[in-house]
mmCIF file of C-alpha atoms in Angstrom:
data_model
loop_
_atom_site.group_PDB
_atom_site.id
_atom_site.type_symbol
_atom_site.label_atom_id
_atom_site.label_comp_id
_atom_site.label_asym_id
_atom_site.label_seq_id
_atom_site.Cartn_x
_atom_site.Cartn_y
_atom_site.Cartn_z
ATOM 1 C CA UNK A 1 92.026 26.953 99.172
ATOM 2 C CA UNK A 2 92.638 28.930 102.140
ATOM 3 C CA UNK A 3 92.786 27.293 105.648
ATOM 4 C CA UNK A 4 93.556 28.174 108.984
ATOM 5 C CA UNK A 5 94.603 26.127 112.215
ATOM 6 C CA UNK A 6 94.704 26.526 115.694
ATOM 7 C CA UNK A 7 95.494 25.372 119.003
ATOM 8 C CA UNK A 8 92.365 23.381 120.150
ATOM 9 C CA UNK A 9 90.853 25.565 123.995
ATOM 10 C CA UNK A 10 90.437 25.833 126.369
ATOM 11 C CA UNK A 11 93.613 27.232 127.495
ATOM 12 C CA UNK A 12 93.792 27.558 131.132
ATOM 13 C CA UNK A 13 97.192 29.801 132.891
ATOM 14 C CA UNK A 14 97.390 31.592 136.299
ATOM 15 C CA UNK A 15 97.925 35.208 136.201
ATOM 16 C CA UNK A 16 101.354 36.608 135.001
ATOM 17 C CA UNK A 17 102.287 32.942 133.062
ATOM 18 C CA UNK A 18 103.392 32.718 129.798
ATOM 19 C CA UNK A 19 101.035 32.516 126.838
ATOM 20 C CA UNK A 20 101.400 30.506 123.085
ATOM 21 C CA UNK A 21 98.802 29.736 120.768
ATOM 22 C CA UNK A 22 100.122 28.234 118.005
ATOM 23 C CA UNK A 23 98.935 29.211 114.300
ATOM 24 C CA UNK A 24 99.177 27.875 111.298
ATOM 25 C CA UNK A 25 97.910 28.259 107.654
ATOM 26 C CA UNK A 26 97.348 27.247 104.652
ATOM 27 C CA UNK A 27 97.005 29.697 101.414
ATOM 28 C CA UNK A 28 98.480 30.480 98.238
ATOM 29 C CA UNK A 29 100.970 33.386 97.723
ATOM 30 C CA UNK A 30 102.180 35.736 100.806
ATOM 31 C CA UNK A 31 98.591 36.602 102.786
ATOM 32 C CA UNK A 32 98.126 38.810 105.281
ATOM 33 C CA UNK A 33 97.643 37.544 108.999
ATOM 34 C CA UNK A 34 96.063 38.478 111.509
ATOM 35 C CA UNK A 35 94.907 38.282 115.320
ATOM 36 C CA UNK A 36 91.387 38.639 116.207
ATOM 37 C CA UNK A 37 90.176 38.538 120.242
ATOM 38 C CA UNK A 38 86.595 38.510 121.317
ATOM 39 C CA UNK A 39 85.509 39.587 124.621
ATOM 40 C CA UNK A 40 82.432 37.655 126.560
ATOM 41 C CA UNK A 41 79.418 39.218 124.878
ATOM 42 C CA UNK A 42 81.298 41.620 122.358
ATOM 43 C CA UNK A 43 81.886 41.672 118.611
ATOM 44 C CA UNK A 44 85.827 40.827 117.431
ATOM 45 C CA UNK A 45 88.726 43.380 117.797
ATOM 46 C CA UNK A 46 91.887 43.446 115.682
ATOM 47 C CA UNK A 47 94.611 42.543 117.874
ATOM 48 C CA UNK A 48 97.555 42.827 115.881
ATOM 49 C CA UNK A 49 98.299 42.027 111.979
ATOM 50 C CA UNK A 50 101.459 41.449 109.756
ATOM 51 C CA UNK A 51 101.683 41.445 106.344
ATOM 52 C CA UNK A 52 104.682 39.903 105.260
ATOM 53 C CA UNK A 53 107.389 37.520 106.105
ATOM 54 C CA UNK A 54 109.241 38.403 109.389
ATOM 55 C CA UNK A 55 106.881 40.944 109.969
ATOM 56 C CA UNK A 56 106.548 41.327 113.835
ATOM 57 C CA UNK A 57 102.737 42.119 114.792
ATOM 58 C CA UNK A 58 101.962 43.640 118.503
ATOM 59 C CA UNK A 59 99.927 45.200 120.680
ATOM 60 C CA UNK A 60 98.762 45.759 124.403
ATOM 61 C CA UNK A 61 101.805 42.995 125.099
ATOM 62 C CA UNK A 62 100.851 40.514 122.803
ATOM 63 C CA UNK A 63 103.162 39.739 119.987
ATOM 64 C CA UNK A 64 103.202 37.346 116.807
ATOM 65 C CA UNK A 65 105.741 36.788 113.927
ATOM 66 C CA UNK A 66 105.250 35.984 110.711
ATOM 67 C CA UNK A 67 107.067 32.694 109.703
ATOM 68 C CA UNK A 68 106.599 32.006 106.207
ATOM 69 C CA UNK A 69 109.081 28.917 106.181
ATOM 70 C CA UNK A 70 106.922 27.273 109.321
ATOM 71 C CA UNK A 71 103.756 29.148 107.812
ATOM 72 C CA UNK A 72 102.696 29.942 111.315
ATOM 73 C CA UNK A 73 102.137 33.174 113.504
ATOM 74 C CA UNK A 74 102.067 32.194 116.992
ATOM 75 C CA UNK A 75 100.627 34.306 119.554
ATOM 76 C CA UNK A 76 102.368 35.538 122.592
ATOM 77 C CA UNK A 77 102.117 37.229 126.004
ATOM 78 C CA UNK A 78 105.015 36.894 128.752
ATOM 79 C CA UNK A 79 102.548 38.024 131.292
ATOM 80 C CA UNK A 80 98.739 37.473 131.080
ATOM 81 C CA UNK A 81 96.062 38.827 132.779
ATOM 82 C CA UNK A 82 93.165 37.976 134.146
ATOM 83 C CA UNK A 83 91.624 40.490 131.459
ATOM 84 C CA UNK A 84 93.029 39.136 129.089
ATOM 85 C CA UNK A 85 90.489 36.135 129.211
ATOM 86 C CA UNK A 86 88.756 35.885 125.892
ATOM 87 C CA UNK A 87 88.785 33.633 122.630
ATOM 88 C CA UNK A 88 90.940 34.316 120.373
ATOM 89 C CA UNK A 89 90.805 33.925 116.326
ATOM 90 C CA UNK A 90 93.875 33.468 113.854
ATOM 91 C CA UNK A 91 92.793 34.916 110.336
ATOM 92 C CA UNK A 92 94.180 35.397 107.078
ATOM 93 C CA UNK A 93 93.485 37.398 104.097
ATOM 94 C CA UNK A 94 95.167 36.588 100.532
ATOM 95 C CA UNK A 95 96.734 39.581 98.945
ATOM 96 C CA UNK A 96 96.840 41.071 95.447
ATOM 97 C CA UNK A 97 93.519 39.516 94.528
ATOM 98 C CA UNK A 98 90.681 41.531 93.975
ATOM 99 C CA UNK A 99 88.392 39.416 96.580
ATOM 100 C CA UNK A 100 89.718 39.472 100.256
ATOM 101 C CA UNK A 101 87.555 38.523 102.963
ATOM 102 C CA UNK A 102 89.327 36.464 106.038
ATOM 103 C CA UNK A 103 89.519 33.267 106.515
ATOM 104 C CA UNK A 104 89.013 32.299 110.310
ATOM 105 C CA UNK A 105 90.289 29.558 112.250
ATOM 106 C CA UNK A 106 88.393 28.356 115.144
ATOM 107 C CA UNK A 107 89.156 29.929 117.929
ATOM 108 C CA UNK A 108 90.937 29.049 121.284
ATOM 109 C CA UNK A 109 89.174 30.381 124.313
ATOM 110 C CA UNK A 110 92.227 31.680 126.765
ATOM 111 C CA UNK A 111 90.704 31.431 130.684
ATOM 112 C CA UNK A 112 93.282 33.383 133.258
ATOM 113 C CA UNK A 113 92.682 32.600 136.730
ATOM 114 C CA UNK A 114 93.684 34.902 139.592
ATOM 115 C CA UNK B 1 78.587 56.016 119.321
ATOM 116 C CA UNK B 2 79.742 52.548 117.948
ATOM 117 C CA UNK B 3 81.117 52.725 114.685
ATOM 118 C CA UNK B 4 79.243 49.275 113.371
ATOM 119 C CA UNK B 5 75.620 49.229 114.328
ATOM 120 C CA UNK B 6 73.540 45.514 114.472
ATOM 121 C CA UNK B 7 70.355 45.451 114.964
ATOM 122 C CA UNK B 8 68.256 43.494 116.626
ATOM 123 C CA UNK B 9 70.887 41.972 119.710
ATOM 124 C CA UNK B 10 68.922 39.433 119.940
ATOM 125 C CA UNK B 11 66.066 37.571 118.074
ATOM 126 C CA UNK B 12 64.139 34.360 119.143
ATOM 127 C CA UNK B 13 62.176 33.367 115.840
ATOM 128 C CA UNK B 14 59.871 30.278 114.524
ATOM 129 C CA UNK B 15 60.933 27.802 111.537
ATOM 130 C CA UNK B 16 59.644 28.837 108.469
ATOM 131 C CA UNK B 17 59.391 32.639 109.497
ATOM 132 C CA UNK B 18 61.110 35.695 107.582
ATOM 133 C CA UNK B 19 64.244 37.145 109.295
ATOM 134 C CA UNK B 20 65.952 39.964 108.470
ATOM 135 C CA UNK B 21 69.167 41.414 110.402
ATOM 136 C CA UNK B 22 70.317 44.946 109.395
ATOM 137 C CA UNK B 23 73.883 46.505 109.877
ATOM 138 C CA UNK B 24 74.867 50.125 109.614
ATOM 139 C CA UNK B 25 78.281 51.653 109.760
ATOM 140 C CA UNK B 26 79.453 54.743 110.027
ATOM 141 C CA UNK B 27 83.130 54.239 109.182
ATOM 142 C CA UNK B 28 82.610 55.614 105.923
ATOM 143 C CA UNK B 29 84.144 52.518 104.167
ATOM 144 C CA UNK B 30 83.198 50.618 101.099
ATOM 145 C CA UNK B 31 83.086 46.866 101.846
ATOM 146 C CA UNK B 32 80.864 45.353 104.401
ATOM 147 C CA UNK B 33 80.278 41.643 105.382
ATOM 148 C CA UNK B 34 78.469 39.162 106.993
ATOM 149 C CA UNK B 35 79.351 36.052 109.013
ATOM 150 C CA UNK B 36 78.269 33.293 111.157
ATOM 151 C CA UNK B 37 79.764 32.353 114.453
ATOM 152 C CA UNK B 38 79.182 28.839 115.481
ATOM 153 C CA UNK B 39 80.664 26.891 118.926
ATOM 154 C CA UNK B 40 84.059 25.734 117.496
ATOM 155 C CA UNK B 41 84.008 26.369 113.878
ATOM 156 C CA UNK B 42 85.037 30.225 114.221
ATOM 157 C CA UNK B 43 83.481 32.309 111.929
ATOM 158 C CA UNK B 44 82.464 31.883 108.659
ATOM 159 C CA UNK B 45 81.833 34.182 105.805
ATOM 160 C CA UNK B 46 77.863 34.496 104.364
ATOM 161 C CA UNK B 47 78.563 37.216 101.747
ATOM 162 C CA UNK B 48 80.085 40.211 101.130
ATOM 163 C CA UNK B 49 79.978 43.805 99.475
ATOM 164 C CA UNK B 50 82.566 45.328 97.858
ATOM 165 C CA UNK B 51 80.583 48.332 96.747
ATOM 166 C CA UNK B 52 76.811 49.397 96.503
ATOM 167 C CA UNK B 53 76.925 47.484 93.049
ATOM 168 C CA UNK B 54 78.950 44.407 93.895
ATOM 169 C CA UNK B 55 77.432 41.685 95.847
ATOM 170 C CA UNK B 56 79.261 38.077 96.223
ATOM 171 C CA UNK B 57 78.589 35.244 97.880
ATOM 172 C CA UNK B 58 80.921 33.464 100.816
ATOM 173 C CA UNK B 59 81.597 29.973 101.527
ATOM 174 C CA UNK B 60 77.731 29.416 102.873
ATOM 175 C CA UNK B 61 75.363 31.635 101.105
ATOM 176 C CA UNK B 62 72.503 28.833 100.719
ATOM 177 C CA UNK B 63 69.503 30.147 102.767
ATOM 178 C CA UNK B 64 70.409 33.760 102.613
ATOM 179 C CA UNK B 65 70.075 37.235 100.964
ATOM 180 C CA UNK B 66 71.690 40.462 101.077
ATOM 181 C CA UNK B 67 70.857 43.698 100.197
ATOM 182 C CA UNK B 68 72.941 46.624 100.290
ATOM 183 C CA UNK B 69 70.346 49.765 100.414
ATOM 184 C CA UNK B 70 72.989 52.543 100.948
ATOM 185 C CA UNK B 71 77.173 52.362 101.262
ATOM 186 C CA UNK B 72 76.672 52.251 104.886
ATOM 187 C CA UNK B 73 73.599 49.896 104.943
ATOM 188 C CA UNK B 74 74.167 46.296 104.469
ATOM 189 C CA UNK B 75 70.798 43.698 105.332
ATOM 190 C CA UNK B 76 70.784 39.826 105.757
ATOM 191 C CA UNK B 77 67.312 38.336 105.405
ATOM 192 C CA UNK B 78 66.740 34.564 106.295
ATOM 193 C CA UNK B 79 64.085 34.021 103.421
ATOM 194 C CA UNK B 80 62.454 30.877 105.903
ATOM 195 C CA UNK B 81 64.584 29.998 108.685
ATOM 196 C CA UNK B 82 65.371 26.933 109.916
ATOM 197 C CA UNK B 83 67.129 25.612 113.517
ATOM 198 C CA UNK B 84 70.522 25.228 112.078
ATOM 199 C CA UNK B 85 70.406 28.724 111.366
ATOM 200 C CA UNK B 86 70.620 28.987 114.976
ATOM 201 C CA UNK B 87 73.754 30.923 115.355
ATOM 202 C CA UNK B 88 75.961 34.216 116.633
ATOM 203 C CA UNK B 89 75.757 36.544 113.377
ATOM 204 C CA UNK B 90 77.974 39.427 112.860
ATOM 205 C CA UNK B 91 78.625 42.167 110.030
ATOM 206 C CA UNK B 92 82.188 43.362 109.446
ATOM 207 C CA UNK B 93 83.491 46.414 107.357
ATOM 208 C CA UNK B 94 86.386 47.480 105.908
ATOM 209 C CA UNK B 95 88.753 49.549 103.579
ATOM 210 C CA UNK B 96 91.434 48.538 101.992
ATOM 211 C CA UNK B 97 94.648 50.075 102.614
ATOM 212 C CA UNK B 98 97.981 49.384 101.463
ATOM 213 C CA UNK B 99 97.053 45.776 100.109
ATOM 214 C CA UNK B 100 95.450 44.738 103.009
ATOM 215 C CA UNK B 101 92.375 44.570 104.607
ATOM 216 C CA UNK B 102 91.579 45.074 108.645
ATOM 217 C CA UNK B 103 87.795 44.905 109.353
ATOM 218 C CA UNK B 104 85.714 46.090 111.752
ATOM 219 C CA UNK B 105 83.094 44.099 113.693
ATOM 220 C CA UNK B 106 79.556 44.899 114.800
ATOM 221 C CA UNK B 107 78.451 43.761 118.458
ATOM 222 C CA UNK B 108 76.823 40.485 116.869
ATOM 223 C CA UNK B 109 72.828 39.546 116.831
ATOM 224 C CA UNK B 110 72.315 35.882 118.622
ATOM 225 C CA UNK B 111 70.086 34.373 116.271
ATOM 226 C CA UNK B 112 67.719 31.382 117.610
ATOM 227 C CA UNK B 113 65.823 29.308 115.091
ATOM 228 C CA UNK B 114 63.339 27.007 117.534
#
């Protein structure tokens, strides 16, 4: 089946530090990844996606790669903020099948501190 | 307006008692979803609607229903809840585009089960 891994939170940085949470996942065939962030007391926004191999997904500074040798896609920020602070979700959705809901991993709470 | 609608926010509830969460969209898309949110297991997927017609369960269906009253309605009733029901529950929707799907997430309803 379809699985998901991530990097185990809290992750704890000073403002403008670098960021990584690592990624990776099981499936069969070429799925679709994605980034999910949730905000204290909000529902999930897409962050970024990719949707195939070497695919580079970004958005509001955050980047992440599709690596289909390493299945991973890493998330990354040179520079957080403190509003960046939220939990963040690696998902994936298997393509060319006629059922595709995600597949969550478990979330790593990032914490930026001033 | 938000585009995915949950209703109630909150709900503080009795074992044994009838539950039911509603969702309402008004993305216009087909497919709508619900999940669970628990403290380090990430979300996970209840059931799901790929159409008025097509209902399916996810990976933990037992101790749920759905009904899906209109395209842009899409109900989860707890038929007699119990604590570990206790939980963060939200619905999703989506559309699939180009082979892949991005969803959408309501705020969430926090769900306790005493």
């Amino acid at each position: 089946g379809n699985s998901v891994t991530q990097m185990e939170g809290p992750v704890t940085l000073s403002e403008e530090a670098f960021l990584t949470i690592n990624c990776t996942y099981t499936a069969t065939g070429y799925p679709s990844l994605f980034w999910y962030v949730q905000y204290p007391g909000e529902g999930l926004q897409l962050l970024l996606k990719a949707t195939k191999a070497d695919d580079k997904g970004s958005n509001k500074g955050f980047e992440a790669t599709y690596r289909k040798e390493t299945t991973s896609f890493h998330l990354e920020k040179g520079s957080v903020q403190v509003s960046d602070s939220a939990v963040y979700f690696c998902a994936l959705t298997p393509r060319w099948t006629g059922r595709r809901a995600l597949t969550f991993g478990s979330g790593t709470r990032l914490q930026v501190q001033p | 307006d938000a585009d995915v609608t949950q209703t109630p926010r909150n709900r503080i509830t009795k074992t044994g008692k009838r539950i039911m969460l509603e969702c309402s969209q008004t993305k216009g898309h087909d497919r709508m979803y619900w999940y669970r949110q628990d403290p380090g297991l990430g979300l996970r997927l209840i059931y799901y609607s790929f159409d008025v017609k097509d209902i399916n369960k996810g990976e933990i269906s037992d101790g749920y229903s759905v009904s899906r009253q209109a395209q842009a309605k899409f109900s989860l009733s707890l038929e007699s809840a119990i604590p570990n029901q206790t939980a963060l529950y939200f619905c999703a929707t989506s559309e699939s585009t180009g082979g892949t799907d991005t969803q959408y997430f309501g705020p969430g309803t926090r769900l306790t089960v005493l």
